[in-house]
Every structure is written in structure tokens, then in C-alpha cells.
Tab-separated table of C-alpha atoms in Angstrom:
chain	number	residue	atom	x	y	z
A	422	MET	CA	-11.910	21.368	8.502
A	423	ALA	CA	-12.613	24.057	11.073
A	424	GLY	CA	-15.663	26.141	10.375
A	425	ARG	CA	-17.097	23.817	7.751
A	426	ASN	CA	-20.748	22.908	8.324
A	427	LEU	CA	-21.749	19.345	7.468
A	428	PRO	CA	-25.165	17.671	7.537
A	429	LEU	CA	-26.428	15.182	10.055
A	430	ILE	CA	-27.064	11.918	8.214
A	431	SER	CA	-29.511	9.251	9.286
A	432	LYS	CA	-28.587	5.578	9.328
A	433	LYS	CA	-31.185	4.993	6.628
A	434	GLU	CA	-29.521	7.502	4.342
A	435	LEU	CA	-26.085	6.022	5.054
A	436	SER	CA	-27.309	2.520	4.216
A	437	ALA	CA	-28.683	3.778	0.887
A	438	HIS	CA	-25.146	4.537	-0.303
A	439	ALA	CA	-23.923	0.969	-0.614
A	440	THR	CA	-22.923	0.526	-4.252
A	441	GLU	CA	-19.846	0.960	-6.418
A	442	LYS	CA	-21.328	4.183	-7.777
A	443	SER	CA	-21.979	5.657	-4.337
A	444	CYS	CA	-20.147	4.125	-1.398
A	445	TRP	CA	-20.407	5.728	2.049
A	446	VAL	CA	-19.151	4.427	5.388
A	447	SER	CA	-19.053	5.760	8.921
A	448	LEU	CA	-16.255	5.642	11.476
A	449	TYR	CA	-16.780	5.511	15.230
A	450	ASN	CA	-20.511	5.674	14.395
A	451	ARG	CA	-20.048	9.405	13.934
A	452	LYS	CA	-18.124	10.623	10.911
A	453	VAL	CA	-19.525	9.716	7.493
A	454	TYR	CA	-17.218	9.454	4.473
A	455	ASP	CA	-17.892	9.157	0.763
A	456	ILE	CA	-15.141	6.752	-0.342
A	457	THR	CA	-16.464	5.985	-3.820
A	458	SER	CA	-13.390	7.425	-5.524
A	459	PHE	CA	-11.117	5.247	-3.374
A	460	LEU	CA	-12.638	1.864	-4.218
A	461	ASP	CA	-10.112	1.019	-6.933
A	462	GLU	CA	-7.207	2.280	-4.824
A	463	HIS	CA	-7.955	0.302	-1.680
A	464	PRO	CA	-5.041	-2.060	-0.945
A	465	GLY	CA	-7.388	-4.954	-0.231
A	466	GLY	CA	-9.464	-4.378	-3.352
A	467	PRO	CA	-12.892	-2.739	-3.724
A	468	GLU	CA	-14.744	-5.882	-2.667
A	469	VAL	CA	-13.360	-5.533	0.876
A	470	ILE	CA	-14.889	-2.069	1.218
A	471	LEU	CA	-18.142	-2.946	-0.534
A	472	GLU	CA	-18.806	-5.636	2.083
A	473	HIS	CA	-19.171	-2.762	4.558
A	474	ALA	CA	-20.682	-0.137	2.254
A	475	GLY	CA	-23.425	1.857	3.952
A	476	LYS	CA	-22.278	0.662	7.383
A	477	ASP	CA	-19.910	1.581	10.187
A	478	ILE	CA	-16.372	0.261	9.631
A	479	THR	CA	-14.878	0.803	13.086
A	480	LYS	CA	-14.958	-2.871	14.098
A	481	ALA	CA	-13.914	-4.036	10.636
A	482	LEU	CA	-10.771	-1.905	10.806
A	483	ALA	CA	-9.818	-3.422	14.153
A	484	ASP	CA	-10.822	-7.025	13.419
A	485	PRO	CA	-7.689	-9.267	13.419
A	486	ASP	CA	-9.566	-12.087	11.674
A	487	SER	CA	-10.540	-10.098	8.608
A	488	HIS	CA	-8.419	-7.140	7.612
A	489	VAL	CA	-6.065	-5.869	10.310
A	490	HIS	CA	-5.143	-2.205	10.054
A	491	SER	CA	-2.087	-0.674	11.697
A	492	GLU	CA	-1.500	2.905	12.739
A	493	SER	CA	-0.384	3.639	9.186
A	494	ALA	CA	-3.765	2.591	7.863
A	495	TYR	CA	-5.452	4.903	10.338
A	496	GLU	CA	-3.482	7.760	8.842
A	497	MET	CA	-5.265	7.398	5.517
A	498	LEU	CA	-8.549	9.277	5.867
A	499	ASP	CA	-8.659	12.758	4.427
A	500	ASP	CA	-11.088	15.393	5.692
A	501	GLY	CA	-12.055	16.132	2.107
A	502	MET	CA	-13.911	12.797	2.003
A	503	GLN	CA	-16.152	13.572	4.959
A	504	VAL	CA	-19.714	14.323	3.914
A	505	GLY	CA	-21.437	14.543	7.283
A	506	TYR	CA	-22.029	13.177	10.762
A	507	LEU	CA	-24.082	10.092	11.588
A	508	ALA	CA	-27.054	11.065	13.698
A	509	THR	CA	-27.707	9.223	16.924
A	510	ALA	CA	-31.180	7.818	17.591
A	511	GLU	CA	-31.941	10.868	19.745
A	512	GLU	CA	-30.752	13.271	17.069
A	513	GLU	CA	-32.848	11.546	14.430
A	514	SER	CA	-36.005	11.838	16.529
A	515	GLU	CA	-35.392	15.212	18.146
A	516	LEU	CA	-33.508	17.151	15.496
A	517	LEU	CA	-33.768	15.710	12.009
A	518	ALA	CA	-37.497	15.294	12.359
A	519	ARG	CA	-37.857	19.018	13.105
A	520	HIS	CA	-34.986	20.425	11.051
A	521	LYS	CA	-34.710	18.592	7.742
A	522	GLY	CA	-31.266	18.948	6.158
A	523	MET	CA	-29.787	20.277	9.380
A	524	HIS	CA	-26.066	21.053	9.228
A	525	VAL	CA	-23.526	20.733	12.025
A	526	SER	CA	-20.156	22.275	12.706
A	527	PRO	CA	-17.175	20.413	14.189
A	528	GLU	CA	-16.168	23.040	16.732
A	529	ASP	CA	-18.697	22.927	19.576
A	530	THR	CA	-20.652	19.780	20.280
A	531	SER	CA	-22.281	19.583	23.656
A	532	ALA	CA	-25.502	17.591	23.403
A	533	GLU	CA	-27.096	19.621	26.182
A	534	ARG	CA	-26.993	22.823	24.093
A	535	TYR	CA	-29.335	21.697	21.293
A	536	ASP	CA	-32.126	24.028	22.366
A	537	SER	CA	-29.910	27.098	22.314
A	538	VAL	CA	-27.680	26.489	19.302
A	539	PRO	CA	-27.368	29.289	16.731
A	540	ILE	CA	-29.048	29.373	13.353
A	541	ASP	CA	-26.677	29.738	10.396
A	542	SER	CA	-27.175	31.841	7.251
A	543	THR	CA	-29.207	29.085	5.618
A	544	GLY	CA	-31.741	29.118	8.429
A	545	MET	CA	-30.587	25.755	9.776
A	546	LYS	CA	-29.527	25.120	13.348
A	547	THR	CA	-25.863	24.213	13.753
A	548	VAL	CA	-24.670	21.742	16.358
A	549	ASP	CA	-21.083	20.900	17.281
A	550	LEU	CA	-20.078	17.308	17.840
A	551	THR	CA	-16.695	16.919	19.514
A	552	ASP	CA	-18.061	16.483	23.048
A	553	PHE	CA	-19.537	13.114	22.081
A	554	GLY	CA	-16.205	11.549	22.921
A	555	GLU	CA	-12.637	11.909	21.766
A	556	ILE	CA	-12.051	10.764	18.214
A	557	PRO	CA	-8.370	9.914	17.606
A	558	ASP	CA	-6.329	12.010	15.202
A	559	ASP	CA	-5.083	8.858	13.454
A	560	LEU	CA	-8.036	8.059	11.220
A	561	VAL	CA	-8.019	6.087	8.013
A	562	HIS	CA	-7.705	8.612	5.227
A	563	LEU	CA	-8.065	7.822	1.585
A	564	LYS	CA	-5.593	10.321	0.237
A	565	THR	CA	-2.658	11.843	2.064
A	566	ASP	CA	-2.871	15.593	2.520
A	567	ALA	CA	0.661	16.406	1.342
A	568	GLU	CA	0.827	19.760	3.100
A	569	GLN	CA	-0.448	18.487	6.438
A	570	ASP	CA	1.678	15.346	6.258
A	571	PHE	CA	4.834	17.404	5.723
A	572	LYS	CA	3.946	19.788	8.553
A	573	LYS	CA	3.294	16.912	10.941
A	574	TYR	CA	6.308	14.711	10.199
A	575	LYS	CA	8.859	17.012	8.491
A	576	PHE	CA	9.731	14.140	6.168
A	577	LEU	CA	8.896	14.406	2.444
A	578	ASP	CA	6.641	16.854	0.631
A	579	LEU	CA	4.668	14.704	-1.790
A	580	ASP	CA	3.979	17.659	-4.054
A	581	LYS	CA	7.690	18.229	-4.755
A	582	PRO	CA	10.283	15.957	-6.432
A	583	LEU	CA	11.246	13.359	-3.833
A	584	LEU	CA	14.795	12.321	-4.707
A	585	MET	CA	16.537	15.611	-3.966
A	586	GLN	CA	14.583	15.931	-0.727
A	587	VAL	CA	16.022	12.589	0.424
A	588	LEU	CA	19.521	13.457	-0.746
A	589	ARG	CA	19.624	16.879	0.909
A	590	ALA	CA	17.907	15.996	4.173
A	591	HIS	CA	19.620	15.531	7.527
A	592	TRP	CA	17.636	12.721	9.096
A	593	THR	CA	18.739	10.088	11.518
A	594	LYS	CA	18.559	6.481	10.361
A	595	ALA	CA	15.823	5.699	12.894
A	596	PHE	CA	13.704	8.605	11.647
A	597	TYR	CA	14.157	7.687	7.989
A	598	LEU	CA	13.270	4.014	8.487
A	599	ASP	CA	10.244	4.872	10.596
A	600	GLN	CA	8.886	7.373	8.109
A	601	ILE	CA	9.615	5.475	4.906
A	602	HIS	CA	7.566	2.563	6.226
A	603	ARG	CA	4.525	4.708	7.031
A	604	PRO	CA	2.430	4.285	3.874
A	605	ARG	CA	1.068	7.389	2.166
A	606	HIS	CA	-1.477	7.523	-0.656
A	607	TYR	CA	-0.722	10.319	-3.094
A	608	GLY	CA	-4.124	10.063	-4.773
A	609	LYS	CA	-3.108	12.080	-7.853
A	610	GLY	CA	-1.322	9.534	-10.002
A	611	SER	CA	2.389	9.082	-9.326
A	612	ALA	CA	4.337	11.460	-7.123
A	613	GLN	CA	7.446	12.816	-8.821
A	614	ILE	CA	10.807	11.283	-7.971
A	615	PHE	CA	13.100	13.253	-10.285
A	616	GLY	CA	10.865	16.119	-11.395
A	617	ASN	CA	12.640	16.419	-14.759
A	618	PHE	CA	13.284	14.563	-18.026
A	619	LEU	CA	14.371	11.475	-16.043
A	620	GLU	CA	10.903	10.984	-14.551
A	621	PRO	CA	9.688	8.498	-17.228
A	622	ILE	CA	12.402	5.968	-16.318
A	623	SER	CA	10.906	5.675	-12.812
A	624	LEU	CA	7.469	4.733	-14.159
A	625	THR	CA	6.776	1.197	-15.378
A	626	PRO	CA	3.278	-0.024	-16.363
A	627	TRP	CA	2.684	-3.629	-15.309
A	628	TRP	CA	2.135	-4.859	-18.879
A	629	ILE	CA	5.707	-3.954	-19.838
A	630	ILE	CA	6.978	-6.972	-17.906
A	631	PRO	CA	5.207	-9.795	-19.799
A	632	THR	CA	5.427	-7.937	-23.118
A	633	LEU	CA	9.168	-7.408	-22.887
A	634	TRP	CA	10.406	-10.451	-21.014
A	635	LEU	CA	8.143	-13.386	-21.981
A	636	PRO	CA	9.525	-13.597	-25.557
A	637	VAL	CA	13.077	-13.540	-24.189
A	638	ASN	CA	12.202	-16.206	-21.644
A	639	PHE	CA	10.576	-18.485	-24.223
A	640	TYR	CA	13.584	-18.139	-26.533
A	641	ILE	CA	16.005	-19.177	-23.783
A	642	PHE	CA	13.838	-22.147	-22.837
A	643	TYR	CA	13.472	-23.104	-26.493
A	644	GLN	CA	17.260	-23.276	-26.796
A	645	GLY	CA	17.403	-25.769	-23.968
A	646	VAL	CA	14.333	-27.900	-24.583
A	647	THR	CA	15.182	-28.521	-28.248
A	648	HIS	CA	18.597	-29.928	-27.333
A	649	LEU	CA	17.617	-31.939	-24.281
A	650	SER	CA	14.942	-34.556	-23.764
A	651	PRO	CA	11.741	-33.487	-21.959
A	652	ILE	CA	12.663	-35.875	-19.142
A	653	VAL	CA	15.677	-33.675	-18.451
A	654	SER	CA	14.549	-30.216	-19.549
A	655	ILE	CA	11.202	-30.042	-17.703
A	656	PRO	CA	12.622	-30.996	-14.257
A	657	LEU	CA	15.435	-28.461	-14.776
A	658	TRP	CA	12.863	-25.807	-15.651
A	659	LEU	CA	10.790	-26.657	-12.562
A	660	LEU	CA	13.931	-26.592	-10.426
A	661	GLY	CA	14.742	-23.110	-11.699
A	662	LEU	CA	11.198	-21.983	-10.938
A	663	PHE	CA	11.451	-23.337	-7.386
A	664	VAL	CA	14.881	-21.795	-6.778
A	665	TRP	CA	13.453	-18.448	-7.852
A	666	THR	CA	11.013	-18.493	-4.902
A	667	LEU	CA	14.007	-18.666	-2.540
A	668	ILE	CA	15.839	-15.923	-4.446
A	669	GLU	CA	12.700	-13.774	-4.301
A	670	TYR	CA	12.461	-14.218	-0.537
A	671	CYS	CA	16.156	-13.581	0.113
A	672	MET	CA	16.358	-10.495	-2.108
A	673	HIS	CA	13.263	-8.997	-0.523
A	674	ARG	CA	14.425	-9.712	3.006
A	675	PHE	CA	18.170	-9.136	2.816
A	676	LEU	CA	18.602	-6.665	-0.063
A	677	PHE	CA	15.443	-4.591	-0.354
A	678	HIS	CA	15.034	-4.581	3.438
A	679	LEU	CA	18.662	-4.010	4.353
A	680	ASP	CA	17.264	-1.826	7.096
A	681	THR	CA	19.265	-2.874	10.146
A	682	TYR	CA	22.572	-2.699	8.274
A	683	LEU	CA	21.792	0.442	6.309
A	684	PRO	CA	24.617	3.010	6.737
A	685	ASP	CA	23.511	6.106	8.627
A	686	ASN	CA	23.900	8.716	5.886
A	687	GLN	CA	21.783	10.363	3.200
A	688	TYR	CA	23.541	8.623	0.296
A	689	ALA	CA	22.576	5.240	1.720
A	690	PHE	CA	19.040	6.491	2.389
A	691	THR	CA	18.793	7.703	-1.215
A	692	LEU	CA	19.862	4.332	-2.625
A	693	HIS	CA	17.462	2.541	-0.274
A	694	PHE	CA	14.683	4.919	-1.300
A	695	LEU	CA	15.204	4.286	-5.010
A	696	MET	CA	15.578	0.528	-4.593
A	697	HIS	CA	12.541	-0.195	-2.417
A	698	GLY	CA	11.783	2.606	0.020
A	699	VAL	CA	9.588	4.535	-2.398
A	700	HIS	CA	7.370	1.471	-2.755
A	701	HIS	CA	6.780	1.304	1.002
A	702	PHE	CA	6.267	5.053	1.133
A	703	LEU	CA	3.700	4.958	-1.713
A	704	PRO	CA	2.553	1.307	-1.861
A	705	MET	CA	-0.458	1.897	-4.120
A	706	ASP	CA	1.381	3.746	-6.903
A	707	ARG	CA	0.351	1.726	-9.962
A	708	MET	CA	3.413	2.790	-11.954
A	709	ARG	CA	5.958	1.666	-9.357
A	710	LEU	CA	4.806	-1.842	-8.527
A	711	VAL	CA	6.949	-3.747	-11.027
A	712	MET	CA	10.707	-3.597	-11.525
A	713	PRO	CA	11.969	-1.183	-14.177
A	714	PRO	CA	13.678	-3.208	-16.947
A	715	ALA	CA	17.034	-1.469	-16.442
A	716	LEU	CA	17.084	-2.371	-12.739
A	717	PHE	CA	16.115	-5.962	-13.543
A	718	VAL	CA	19.041	-6.289	-15.959
A	719	VAL	CA	21.443	-5.025	-13.287
A	720	LEU	CA	20.136	-7.429	-10.628
A	721	CYS	CA	19.724	-10.369	-12.997
A	722	THR	CA	23.157	-10.277	-14.648
A	723	PRO	CA	25.102	-11.868	-11.734
A	724	PHE	CA	22.625	-14.767	-11.570
A	725	TYR	CA	22.773	-15.233	-15.351
A	726	LYS	CA	26.562	-15.360	-15.368
A	727	LEU	CA	26.657	-17.750	-12.400
A	728	VAL	CA	24.169	-20.231	-13.879
A	729	PHE	CA	25.829	-20.308	-17.299
A	730	ALA	CA	29.289	-20.593	-15.733
A	731	VAL	CA	28.384	-23.551	-13.519
A	732	PHE	CA	26.183	-25.654	-15.848
A	733	PRO	CA	26.495	-26.823	-19.452
A	734	TYR	CA	24.877	-24.347	-21.839
A	735	TYR	CA	21.605	-26.159	-22.618
A	736	VAL	CA	21.141	-27.288	-19.026
A	737	ALA	CA	21.656	-23.681	-17.955
A	738	CYS	CA	19.084	-22.509	-20.523
A	739	CYS	CA	16.356	-24.709	-19.055
A	740	ALA	CA	17.135	-23.894	-15.424
A	741	PHE	CA	17.563	-20.179	-16.025
A	742	ALA	CA	14.314	-20.021	-18.037
A	743	GLY	CA	12.449	-21.495	-15.067
A	744	GLY	CA	13.875	-18.905	-12.703
A	745	PHE	CA	13.309	-16.134	-15.244
A	746	LEU	CA	9.637	-17.088	-15.550
A	747	GLY	CA	9.458	-17.071	-11.767
A	748	TYR	CA	10.541	-13.434	-11.776
A	749	ILE	CA	7.940	-12.507	-14.419
A	750	LEU	CA	5.191	-14.191	-12.392
A	751	TYR	CA	6.491	-12.459	-9.261
A	752	ASP	CA	6.194	-8.970	-10.748
A	753	MET	CA	2.744	-9.632	-12.191
A	754	THR	CA	1.610	-11.183	-8.901
A	755	HIS	CA	2.950	-8.200	-6.984
A	756	TYR	CA	0.898	-5.813	-9.079
A	757	ALA	CA	-2.192	-7.996	-8.750
A	758	LEU	CA	-1.880	-8.202	-4.947
A	759	HIS	CA	-2.112	-4.413	-4.784
A	760	HIS	CA	-4.659	-3.688	-7.480
A	761	ALA	CA	-6.500	-6.730	-8.851
A	762	LYS	CA	-9.562	-8.585	-7.644
A	763	LEU	CA	-8.181	-12.066	-7.035
A	764	PRO	CA	-9.836	-15.457	-6.459
A	765	LYS	CA	-10.175	-16.662	-2.865
A	766	CYS	CA	-7.235	-19.041	-3.324
A	767	PHE	CA	-4.959	-15.976	-3.332
A	768	LYS	CA	-6.373	-14.620	-0.066
A	769	THR	CA	-3.501	-15.875	2.121
A	770	ILE	CA	-0.827	-14.429	-0.172
A	771	LYS	CA	-2.642	-11.124	-0.579
A	772	THR	CA	-3.294	-10.735	3.138
A	773	SER	CA	0.310	-11.562	3.968
A	774	HIS	CA	1.724	-9.018	1.526
A	775	LEU	CA	-0.630	-6.205	2.490
A	776	GLU	CA	0.141	-6.814	6.149
A	777	HIS	CA	3.839	-6.555	5.265
A	778	HIS	CA	3.069	-3.012	4.073
A	779	TYR	CA	0.430	-1.908	6.541
A	780	LYS	CA	1.149	-3.939	9.651
A	781	ASN	CA	4.808	-4.998	10.010
A	782	TYR	CA	7.449	-4.499	7.319
A	783	LYS	CA	9.896	-6.701	9.248
A	784	LEU	CA	7.876	-9.845	8.464
A	785	ALA	CA	6.112	-11.529	5.507
A	786	PHE	CA	8.771	-11.241	2.798
A	787	GLY	CA	7.316	-13.776	0.370
A	788	VAL	CA	5.254	-12.318	-2.466
A	789	THR	CA	4.318	-15.244	-4.717
A	790	SER	CA	4.330	-17.676	-1.802
A	791	THR	CA	4.467	-17.760	1.995
A	792	PHE	CA	6.460	-21.020	1.955
A	793	TRP	CA	9.840	-19.510	2.820
A	794	ASP	CA	8.264	-17.290	5.480
A	795	TRP	CA	7.068	-20.518	7.064
A	796	VAL	CA	10.506	-22.143	6.721
A	797	PHE	CA	12.414	-19.194	8.195
A	798	GLY	CA	9.870	-18.141	10.807
A	799	THR	CA	8.830	-14.804	9.303
A	800	LEU	CA	5.123	-15.493	8.898
A	801	ILE	CA	3.054	-12.612	10.225
A	802	LYS	CA	0.643	-13.263	13.090
A	803	PRO	CA	-2.290	-11.181	14.389
A	804	GLU	CA	-0.242	-9.777	17.255
A	805	ASP	CA	2.727	-8.796	15.058
A	806	VAL	CA	1.935	-5.096	14.697
A	807	TYR	CA	5.093	-3.046	14.315
A	808	GLN	CA	5.097	-0.183	16.809
A	809	LYS	CA	5.970	3.148	15.218
A	810	THR	CA	8.527	5.115	17.181
A	811	VAL	CA	8.359	8.663	15.795
């Protein structure tokens, strides 16, 4: 953003932008951002941001009791969202009062030079701000700058098809795992995985899941419940639903996060990327938050065959229908945790899952429930921030 002049903004003006139609915030009581366009994309939902609209969010970002943000979260602010600099009390009285609409430049910021600063082509004085204290490079940006991100990390160029980049790269396992778990926000729809006619198979709207699978689920349950008494069929259905929560936890922890045991080669990285890595890389991609039907069939088939091989047919129908419904609720819940405004009763689940993405991917594997995290000791605590290594 070198060379770009931006206005000094008073606290009164900042506080006036505190609605869904115009939402501004400041960071470090200095940089002012217009984040209106990001409200619907915020992982915690727009209501989390709107609580701080028109205010400084520095403490809120670091508050472990409200919405903890890791280093990855601080890599989410884009310079394109900055609209100005928050004026100090002295600047408001000494500068804004005398130079309405005054603009400042980010290059040279010594407060002692106010009386001798140059006048730009608009007739306004320009003041530089960096001497007011070091502002870290890792700020919360709302949309990843694909070019700058690639230059900085030499990982993936978001503006090019991703799959072949993973397949052709020569990364170490440590580098791949570190980078794939640093969330990026593409901000322009869905980044391309294939970049050709195969692209549509990687995109699944959330509504596909209930539309496609609920009728199948009800048919299977109908087969069982009409041949067994409710005293038998309902407990079997509930048992299947409960068993699903354990399957969900185990698959997420031991299959999708097969990180420690991942072979150290690009073919393994590519499979990991397609299975779950892309979701951690781009966690707010609306079209990649539920499981593509083809992948579900592949993963579900072994469970289907096992259940129907072990139990009598109608018993298996009831139990499998319960587990099947558990999966449907899981996928819909997963989408909602990322993009829906949920009642307060979902706060614990939502916080846990978002912290899995933005705080420590090695903990908090439950999505529809934190029960198994509690059982197996993988609940996430305030101090459990995963330290990035690259």
C-alpha cells in the first residue's frame, strides 16, 4: 500500500459506521477497515463482528474468553479494506480541526514533523504514521491476497488450479502440513481445484445433502420400522444415531487428520489435500463444506456392508438409518457452523469447531458434539494455540 494516501478518521466518524450496511472497525487503535463485505464470510458469523462495529477490535481478537484468534486469523486482513487511520486525541484537536479531510501516507510518520509536512496535490497536508509504534505484519485480513501469499510462503497460488500445484510440488511433509493448516480466504467464490471440466464435481451446495439423502434414509428406515415393533425399531435407530457420533469423531481424527502418519511424498499430499486439506486451506468456501455424494458413497459402503452382514436385515435397516441420519445432520451442522447464525445453545459446538480451524487443528475433532472430545481428552482449551513452524 506504499504511496497511497488515506484520511485521518475521528473516533466519532468510526463509531457512526456500526451497521450491517456500513461496518468499520479499527485495529491497534490506528488502522481503520471497512469490513462490510466480509460480514457474511466471517467464520464466527456477522453478529460477532457487529458487536464491535464502530470500535477497536484489538482486545476482542486477543480475548480468550470470547473469540480467540491464532496467528492464522491475524493473516486475514487485506490492505484493500483499509479506509484510513484513526486519529489520536491530539491529531483530532491539532490537525483535523484545522485541515478537514486531511489525508495521510503510510511511509513517514514522526509526530514531531506535523508542522513541516508537505502538502499534496489536493492541497491537504500529508502525515506518515509508522513511527507511532510497530504494527505487526500478521494482521487479520478479510481476503487473502493470492499474489502476496504465494510470494511470502511459496505454497499455492490461489488464482491457479490447485491440484496440479500440489501434485507437482517438492515440499517436505512438515512444510505441507504447516501450510495446509494456515487458513486462507479466497474472497472470490471458490478457488479452482481442477481448472477444467472436472471442476463441478468438487463443488457441492449444502442443500444437495438433505435433498438427495433424506428420501433414501427414510426409505431404509421405513423398511425396518414396518417389520419390527416400535419398541425394537426406535432404540435401534437411536443406537445407530449415537454410534454415528463416534464414527464421525474417529473419521475426522484418524482418517481426515492422518497427519502424523502421512507418507512424505506428493501423491500422499495430493490425496490428503483432496480428502480434507483443501477444507483447512479454505475453510470458508461455501461449496466445499459438505461431502460430495460420490465421496460419501465410497466411505459409506464399507459401513453399509458391515452392518447388513452382522445383523438381520430389518434390524440392520433401523440401525443403519439412524447412523445415516447422523451423517446428514453432521454435514448440515458443519455448513451451519461456518456460515449460519445459530442459537446460543450451539455456541460451544461452534466455538470448538472454529478453534479447530483457526487455533489448533490437532484438537477438537467433534463437529455435531464435543462429547467424544471430552471422552478422549481432545477438548480445546484457551492455552492450546498451535505454534506455526514455517
